[in-house]
XYZ file of C-alpha atoms in Angstrom:
422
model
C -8.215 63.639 -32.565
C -7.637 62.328 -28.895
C -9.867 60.810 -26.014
C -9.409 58.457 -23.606
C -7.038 55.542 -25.359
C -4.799 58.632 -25.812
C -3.115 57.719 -22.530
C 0.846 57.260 -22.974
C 2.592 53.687 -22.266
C -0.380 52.280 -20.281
C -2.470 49.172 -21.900
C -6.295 48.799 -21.624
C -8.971 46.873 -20.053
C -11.963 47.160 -19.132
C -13.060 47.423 -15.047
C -16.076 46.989 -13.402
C -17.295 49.894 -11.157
C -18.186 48.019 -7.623
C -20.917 51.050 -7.272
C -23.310 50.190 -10.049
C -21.996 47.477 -12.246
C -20.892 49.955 -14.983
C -18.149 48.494 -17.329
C -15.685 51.406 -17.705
C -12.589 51.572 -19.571
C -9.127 52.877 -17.957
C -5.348 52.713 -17.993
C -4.200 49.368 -16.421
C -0.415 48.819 -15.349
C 1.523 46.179 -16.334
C 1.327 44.570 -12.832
C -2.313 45.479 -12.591
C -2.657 43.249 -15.807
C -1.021 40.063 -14.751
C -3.380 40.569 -11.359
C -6.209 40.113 -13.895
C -4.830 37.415 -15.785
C -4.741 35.443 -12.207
C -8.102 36.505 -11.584
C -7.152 38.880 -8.607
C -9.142 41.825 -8.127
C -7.547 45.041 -8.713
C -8.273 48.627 -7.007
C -7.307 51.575 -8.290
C -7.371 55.379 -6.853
C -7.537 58.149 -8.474
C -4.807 60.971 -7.788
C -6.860 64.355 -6.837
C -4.266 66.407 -7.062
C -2.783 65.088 -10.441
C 0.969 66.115 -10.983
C 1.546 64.760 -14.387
C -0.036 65.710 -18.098
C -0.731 61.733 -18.021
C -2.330 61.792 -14.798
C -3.995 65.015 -15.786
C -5.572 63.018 -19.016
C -6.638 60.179 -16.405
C -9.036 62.457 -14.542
C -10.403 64.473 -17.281
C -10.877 60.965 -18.929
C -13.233 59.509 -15.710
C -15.420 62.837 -15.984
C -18.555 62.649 -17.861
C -18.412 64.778 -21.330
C -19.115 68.313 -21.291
C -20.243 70.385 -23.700
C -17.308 73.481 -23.948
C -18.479 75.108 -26.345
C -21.422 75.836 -29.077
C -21.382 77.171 -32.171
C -24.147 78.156 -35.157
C -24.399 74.846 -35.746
C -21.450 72.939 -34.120
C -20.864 71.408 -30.497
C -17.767 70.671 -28.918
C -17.485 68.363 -26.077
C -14.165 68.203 -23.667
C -14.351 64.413 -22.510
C -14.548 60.726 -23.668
C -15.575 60.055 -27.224
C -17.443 56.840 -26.647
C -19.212 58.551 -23.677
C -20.653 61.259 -25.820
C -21.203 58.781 -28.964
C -23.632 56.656 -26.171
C -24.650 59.507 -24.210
C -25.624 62.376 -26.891
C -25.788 60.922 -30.126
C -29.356 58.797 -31.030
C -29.053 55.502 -32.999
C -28.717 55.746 -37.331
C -28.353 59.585 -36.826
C -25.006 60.191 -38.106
C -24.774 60.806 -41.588
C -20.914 61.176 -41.776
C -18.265 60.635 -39.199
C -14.895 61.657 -40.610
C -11.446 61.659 -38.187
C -8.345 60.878 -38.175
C -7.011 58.545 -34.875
C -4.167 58.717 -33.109
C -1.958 56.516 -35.668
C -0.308 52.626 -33.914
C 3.015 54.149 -33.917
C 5.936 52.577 -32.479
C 7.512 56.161 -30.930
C 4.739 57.685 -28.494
C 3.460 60.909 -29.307
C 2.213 63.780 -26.913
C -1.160 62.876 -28.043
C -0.482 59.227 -26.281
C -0.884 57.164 -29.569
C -1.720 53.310 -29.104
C 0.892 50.501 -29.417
C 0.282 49.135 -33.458
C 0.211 45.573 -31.618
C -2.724 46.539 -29.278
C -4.765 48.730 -31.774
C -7.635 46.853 -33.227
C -9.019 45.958 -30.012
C -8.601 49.060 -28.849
C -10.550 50.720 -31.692
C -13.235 47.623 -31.946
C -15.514 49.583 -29.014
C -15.249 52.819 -31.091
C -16.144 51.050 -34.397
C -19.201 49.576 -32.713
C -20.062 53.216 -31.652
C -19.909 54.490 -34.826
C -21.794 51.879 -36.523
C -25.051 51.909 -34.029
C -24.825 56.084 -34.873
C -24.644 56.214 -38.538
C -27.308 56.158 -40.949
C -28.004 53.259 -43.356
C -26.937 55.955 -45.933
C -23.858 57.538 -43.635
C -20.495 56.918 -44.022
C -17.267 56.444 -41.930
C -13.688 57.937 -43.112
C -10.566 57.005 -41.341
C -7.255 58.580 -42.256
C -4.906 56.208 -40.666
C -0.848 56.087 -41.388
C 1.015 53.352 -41.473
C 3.876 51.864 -38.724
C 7.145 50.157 -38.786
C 8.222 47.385 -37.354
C 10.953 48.138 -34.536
C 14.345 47.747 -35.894
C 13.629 46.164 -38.711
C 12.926 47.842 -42.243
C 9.248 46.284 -42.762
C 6.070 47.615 -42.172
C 2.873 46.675 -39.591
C 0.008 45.778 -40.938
C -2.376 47.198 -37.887
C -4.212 49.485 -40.489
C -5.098 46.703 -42.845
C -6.031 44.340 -39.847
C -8.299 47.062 -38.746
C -9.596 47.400 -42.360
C -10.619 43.614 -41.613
C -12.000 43.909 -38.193
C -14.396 46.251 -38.921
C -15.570 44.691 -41.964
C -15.836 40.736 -40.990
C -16.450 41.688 -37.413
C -18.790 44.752 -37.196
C -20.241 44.328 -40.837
C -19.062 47.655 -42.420
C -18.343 47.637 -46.381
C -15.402 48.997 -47.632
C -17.029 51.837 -50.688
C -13.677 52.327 -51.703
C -10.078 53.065 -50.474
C -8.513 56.302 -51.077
C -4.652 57.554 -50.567
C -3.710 61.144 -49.123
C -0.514 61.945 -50.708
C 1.777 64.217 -48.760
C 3.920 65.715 -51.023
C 5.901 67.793 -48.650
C 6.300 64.713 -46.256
C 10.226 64.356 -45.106
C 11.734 61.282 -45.593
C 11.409 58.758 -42.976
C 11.930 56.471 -41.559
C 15.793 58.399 -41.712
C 17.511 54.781 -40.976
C 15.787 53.383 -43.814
C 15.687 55.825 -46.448
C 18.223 58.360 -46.115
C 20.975 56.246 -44.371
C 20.821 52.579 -45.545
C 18.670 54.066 -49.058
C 16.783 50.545 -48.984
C 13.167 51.698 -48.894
C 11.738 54.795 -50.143
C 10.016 57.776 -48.905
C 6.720 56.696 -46.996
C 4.279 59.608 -47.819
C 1.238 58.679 -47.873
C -1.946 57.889 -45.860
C -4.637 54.820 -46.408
C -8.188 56.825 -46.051
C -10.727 53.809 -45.484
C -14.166 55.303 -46.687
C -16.186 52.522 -45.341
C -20.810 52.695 -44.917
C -23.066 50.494 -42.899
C -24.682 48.939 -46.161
C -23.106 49.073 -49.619
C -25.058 52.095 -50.864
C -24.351 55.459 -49.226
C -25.548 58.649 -50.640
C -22.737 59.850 -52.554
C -21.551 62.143 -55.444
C -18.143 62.706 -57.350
C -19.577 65.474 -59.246
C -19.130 67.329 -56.066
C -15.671 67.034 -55.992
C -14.340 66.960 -59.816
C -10.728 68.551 -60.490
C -9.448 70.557 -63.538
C -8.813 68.388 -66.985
C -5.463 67.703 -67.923
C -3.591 69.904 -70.727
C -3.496 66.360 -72.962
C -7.564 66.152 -72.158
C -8.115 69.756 -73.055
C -6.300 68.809 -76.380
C -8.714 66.093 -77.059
C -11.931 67.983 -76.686
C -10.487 70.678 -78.615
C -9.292 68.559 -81.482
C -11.393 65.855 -81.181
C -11.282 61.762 -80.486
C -12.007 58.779 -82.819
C -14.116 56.478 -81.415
C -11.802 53.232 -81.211
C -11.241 50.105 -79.412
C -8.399 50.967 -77.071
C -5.306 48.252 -77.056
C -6.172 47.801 -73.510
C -9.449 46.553 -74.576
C -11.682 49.575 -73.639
C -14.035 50.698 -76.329
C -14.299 54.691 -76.217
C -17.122 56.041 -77.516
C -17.097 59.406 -78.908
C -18.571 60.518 -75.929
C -15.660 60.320 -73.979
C -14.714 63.861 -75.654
C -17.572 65.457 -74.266
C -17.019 68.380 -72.150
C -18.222 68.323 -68.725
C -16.785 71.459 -67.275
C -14.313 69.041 -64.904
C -12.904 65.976 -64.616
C -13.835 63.154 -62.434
C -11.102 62.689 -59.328
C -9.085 59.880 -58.823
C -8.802 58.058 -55.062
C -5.442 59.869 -54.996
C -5.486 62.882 -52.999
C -2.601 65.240 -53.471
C -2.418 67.917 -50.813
C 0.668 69.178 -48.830
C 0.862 69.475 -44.753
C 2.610 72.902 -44.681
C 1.085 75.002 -42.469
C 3.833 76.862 -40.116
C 2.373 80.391 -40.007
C -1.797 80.304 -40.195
C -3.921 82.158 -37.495
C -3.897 78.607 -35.474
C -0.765 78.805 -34.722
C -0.254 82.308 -34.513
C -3.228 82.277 -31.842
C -1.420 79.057 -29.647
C 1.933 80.721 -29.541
C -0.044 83.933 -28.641
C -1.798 82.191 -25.573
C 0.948 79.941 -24.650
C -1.105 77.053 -25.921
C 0.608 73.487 -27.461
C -0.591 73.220 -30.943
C -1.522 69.561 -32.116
C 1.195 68.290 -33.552
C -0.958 65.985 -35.995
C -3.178 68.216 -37.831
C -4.597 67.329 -41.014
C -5.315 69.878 -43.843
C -8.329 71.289 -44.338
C -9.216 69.899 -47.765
C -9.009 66.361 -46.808
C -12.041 66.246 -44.682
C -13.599 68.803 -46.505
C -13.152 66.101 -49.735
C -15.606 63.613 -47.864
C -17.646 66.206 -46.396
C -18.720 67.721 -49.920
C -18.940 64.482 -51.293
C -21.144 62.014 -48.808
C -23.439 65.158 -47.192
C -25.987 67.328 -47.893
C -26.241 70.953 -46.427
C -27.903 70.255 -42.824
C -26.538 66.395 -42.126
C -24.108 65.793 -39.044
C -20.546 65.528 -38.987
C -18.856 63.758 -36.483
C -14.793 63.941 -35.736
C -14.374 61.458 -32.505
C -10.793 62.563 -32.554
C -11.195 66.176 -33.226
C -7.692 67.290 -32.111
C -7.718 70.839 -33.124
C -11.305 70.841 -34.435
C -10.575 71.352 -38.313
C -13.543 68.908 -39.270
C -15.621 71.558 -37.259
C -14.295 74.408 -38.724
C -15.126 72.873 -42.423
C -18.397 71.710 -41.106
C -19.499 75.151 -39.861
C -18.260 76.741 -42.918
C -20.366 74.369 -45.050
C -23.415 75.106 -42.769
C -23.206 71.116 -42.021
C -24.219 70.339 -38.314
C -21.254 68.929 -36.655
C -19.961 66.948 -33.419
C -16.690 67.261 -32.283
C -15.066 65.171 -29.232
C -11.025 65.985 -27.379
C -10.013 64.704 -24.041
C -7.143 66.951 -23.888
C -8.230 70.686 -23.037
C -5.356 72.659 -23.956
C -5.979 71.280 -27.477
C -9.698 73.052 -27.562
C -8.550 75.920 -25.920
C -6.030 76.428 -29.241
C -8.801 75.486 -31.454
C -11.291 78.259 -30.591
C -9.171 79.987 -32.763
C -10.679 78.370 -35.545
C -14.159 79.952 -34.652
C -13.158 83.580 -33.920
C -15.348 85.596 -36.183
C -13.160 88.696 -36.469
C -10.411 86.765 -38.200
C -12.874 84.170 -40.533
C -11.038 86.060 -43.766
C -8.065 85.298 -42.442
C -8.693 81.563 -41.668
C -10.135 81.541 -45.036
C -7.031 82.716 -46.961
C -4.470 80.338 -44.555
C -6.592 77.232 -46.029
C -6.629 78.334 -49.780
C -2.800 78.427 -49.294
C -2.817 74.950 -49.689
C -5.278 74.794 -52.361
C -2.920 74.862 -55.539
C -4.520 73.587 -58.735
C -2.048 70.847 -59.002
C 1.287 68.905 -58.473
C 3.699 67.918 -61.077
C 4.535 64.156 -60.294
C 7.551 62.738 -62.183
C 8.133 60.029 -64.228
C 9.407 56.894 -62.259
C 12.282 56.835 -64.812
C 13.307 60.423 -65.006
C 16.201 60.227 -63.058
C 17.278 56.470 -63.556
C 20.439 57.299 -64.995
C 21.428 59.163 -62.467
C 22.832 56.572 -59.872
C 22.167 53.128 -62.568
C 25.362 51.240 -61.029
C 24.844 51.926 -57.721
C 25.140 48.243 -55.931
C 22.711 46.893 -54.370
C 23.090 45.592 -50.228
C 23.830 41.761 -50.712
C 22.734 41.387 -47.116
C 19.332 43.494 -47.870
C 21.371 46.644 -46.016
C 21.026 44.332 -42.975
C 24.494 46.033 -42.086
C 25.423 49.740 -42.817
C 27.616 50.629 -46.144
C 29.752 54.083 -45.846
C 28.652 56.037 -48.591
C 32.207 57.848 -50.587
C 31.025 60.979 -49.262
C 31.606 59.343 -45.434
C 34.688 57.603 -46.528
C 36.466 60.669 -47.354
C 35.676 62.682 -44.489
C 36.750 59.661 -42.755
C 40.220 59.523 -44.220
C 41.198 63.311 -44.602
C 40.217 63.542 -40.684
C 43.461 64.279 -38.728
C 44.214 65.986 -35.180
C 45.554 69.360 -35.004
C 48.131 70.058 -32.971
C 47.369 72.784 -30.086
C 49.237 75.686 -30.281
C 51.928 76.979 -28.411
C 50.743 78.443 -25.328
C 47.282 78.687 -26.476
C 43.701 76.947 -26.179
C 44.299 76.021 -29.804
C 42.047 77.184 -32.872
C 39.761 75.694 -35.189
């Protein structure tokens, strides 16, 4: 899910090769960017002996993609995205291109995330990619996670300004917005939700599902879920055709039964995975697992719904290469582009034959029929008069728990003679 923007605490701009007038784009320093702003012209060498994993990404980054490796009906390429979007992919050929980008986080990741601040421009040359490659018909999915500002308890809005940018600007529609729903996710931000208990749990994902026009091919029967005990009721008992209080008039056949139910744009799947054959296989070969996988199921979701056995799948961002692995399994041809190598050397795992059952039964893991979601008001009673923080928990209350602790703490005298004891 990486390429070349994945470079750490560097900002980018875009330099013209002397050689052949080529506009290229690379990591420019802080005093490298004021030199711009004054109009001075910059040089920069590259390091042929790089020393550092961010040096490292710098030169694999000014290579031309290459392909490392093919499958049935997959490629991987090791290089820049927007190279091999240009390069290998022809104009409206695209039918889906599904990924998930390196988030606008405040914290920098190994992955080398983008500041939130700096992230729609840096994504506008990859959302003009994507829209000269796709199909009238194709569509574009983008899991994206929100940020935080720093130090403060409200949130960015970089994913909902990129939402904007790449409809008013590039002329993509927005078919609908969906919401991955981690249920497993740990609260965070800690400072906010578990210390000062002022904002809730943040756990889940905006998934923009956006097309070039405002019709691409698309079908939810592909991707119905199980009805609901109350709906099973209903078709077994029967439903009066009625005007609904909320003004809906159900007709009687709203108890037919369709085998399924049609899914909401809530998708509930956990992010669990601590023992599958991918990370068996990196810890085997001394390889760094990505650290920001997604599940399986989500871009299988999209996959199943927007294509047709046959159509490409593009991941830009393929980090570990799950979109490929679904893609292969669904005998979908598929694209996949990483800058970093050590990530594609871990994901070859997911395309060793010998262990497919195994891969298999590591997804389905995850594949529960359902999730019981509470009431909001199940547990109101529980804590009804706790106060609320005047100041908006601008400063931070000691819980009793901490106040106690606090006031039974004494010093123990050493011992005679001794080191003491605990």
């Amino acid at each position: 899910m990486e390429d070349d923007h994945r470079l750490p605490d560097c900002q980018t701009a875009s330099r013209i090769c002397a050689q052949d007038g080529r506009t290229e784009v690379g990591p420019i320093t802080p005093i490298q960017n004021d030199l711009f702003a004054q109009g001075n012209p910059v040089t920069t060498q590259v390091d042929e002996r790089p020393k550092t994993p961010r040096e490292r990404l710098l030169k694999i980054s000014t290579k031309p993609p290459r392909v490392f490796r093919r499958t049935r009906v997959g490629t991987i390429y090791l290089g820049n995205a927007l190279r091999v979007l240009t390069d290998e992919v022809r104009p409206s050929s695209v039918d889906l291109i599904v990924t998930s980008p390196p988030f606008g986080l405040v914290r920098k990741k190994s992955y080398g995330n983008v500041d939130a601040d700096q992230y729609v421009e840096w994504f506008r040359p990859f959302g003009e990619a994507f829209r000269r490659v796709l199909k009238p018909t194709g569509s574009l999915v983008i899991d994206i996670g929100g940020a935080w500002i720093p130090g403060q308890p409200t949130r960015s809005l970089y994913h909902y300004e990129l939402l904007i940018m790449l409809c008013r600007k590039l002329g993509f529609h927005l078919a609908q917005e969906f919401f991955w729903w981690n249920p497993s996710r740990l609260p965070s931000p800690a400072e906010w939700v578990t210390v000062r208990r002022i904002r809730v749990k943040d756990a889940v994902d905006c998934v923009w599902w956006l097309s070039p026009t405002p019709w691409p091919k698309a079908s939810n029967r592909r991707v119905l879920m199980p009805y609901s005990d109350a709906m099973k009721g209903l078709l077994k008992t029967g439903y009066r055709a009625k005007l609904r209080p909320s003004g809906h008039d159900i007709s009687e056949h709203f108890a037919v039964d369709n085998g399924a139910a049609i899914s909401p744009n809530l998708i509930a799947v956990p992010n669990t995975e601590s023992n599958s054959y991918y990370l068996r296989y990196c810890n085997e070969k001394g390889l760094p697992p990505h650290p920001a996988r997604f599940p399986a199921v989500l871009p299988e979701y999209f996959i199943r719904m927007l294509t047709d056995q046959g159509d490409l799948v593009i991941d830009p961002f393929a980090g570990s290469c799950v979109t490929g692995e679904v893609a292969e399994r669904l005998d979908r041809k598929w694209i996949c582009c990483e800058i970093i190598e050590d990530y594609l050397l871990g994901a070859m795992a997911r395309f060793d034959r010998t262990h497919r059952n195994g891969r298999l039964r590591d997804e389905l893991q995850g594949n529960v029929t359902g999730y019981k979601i509470s009431h909001p008001g199940a547990a109101w009673g529980a804590a009804a008069g706790d106060p609320l923080a005047q100041d908006g928990g601008r400063r931070r209350r000691l819980t009793n728990t901490t106040k106690a602790k606090r006031k039974s703490k004494t010093v123990r005298p050493r011992a005679s003679g001794g080191r003491g004891s605990r």
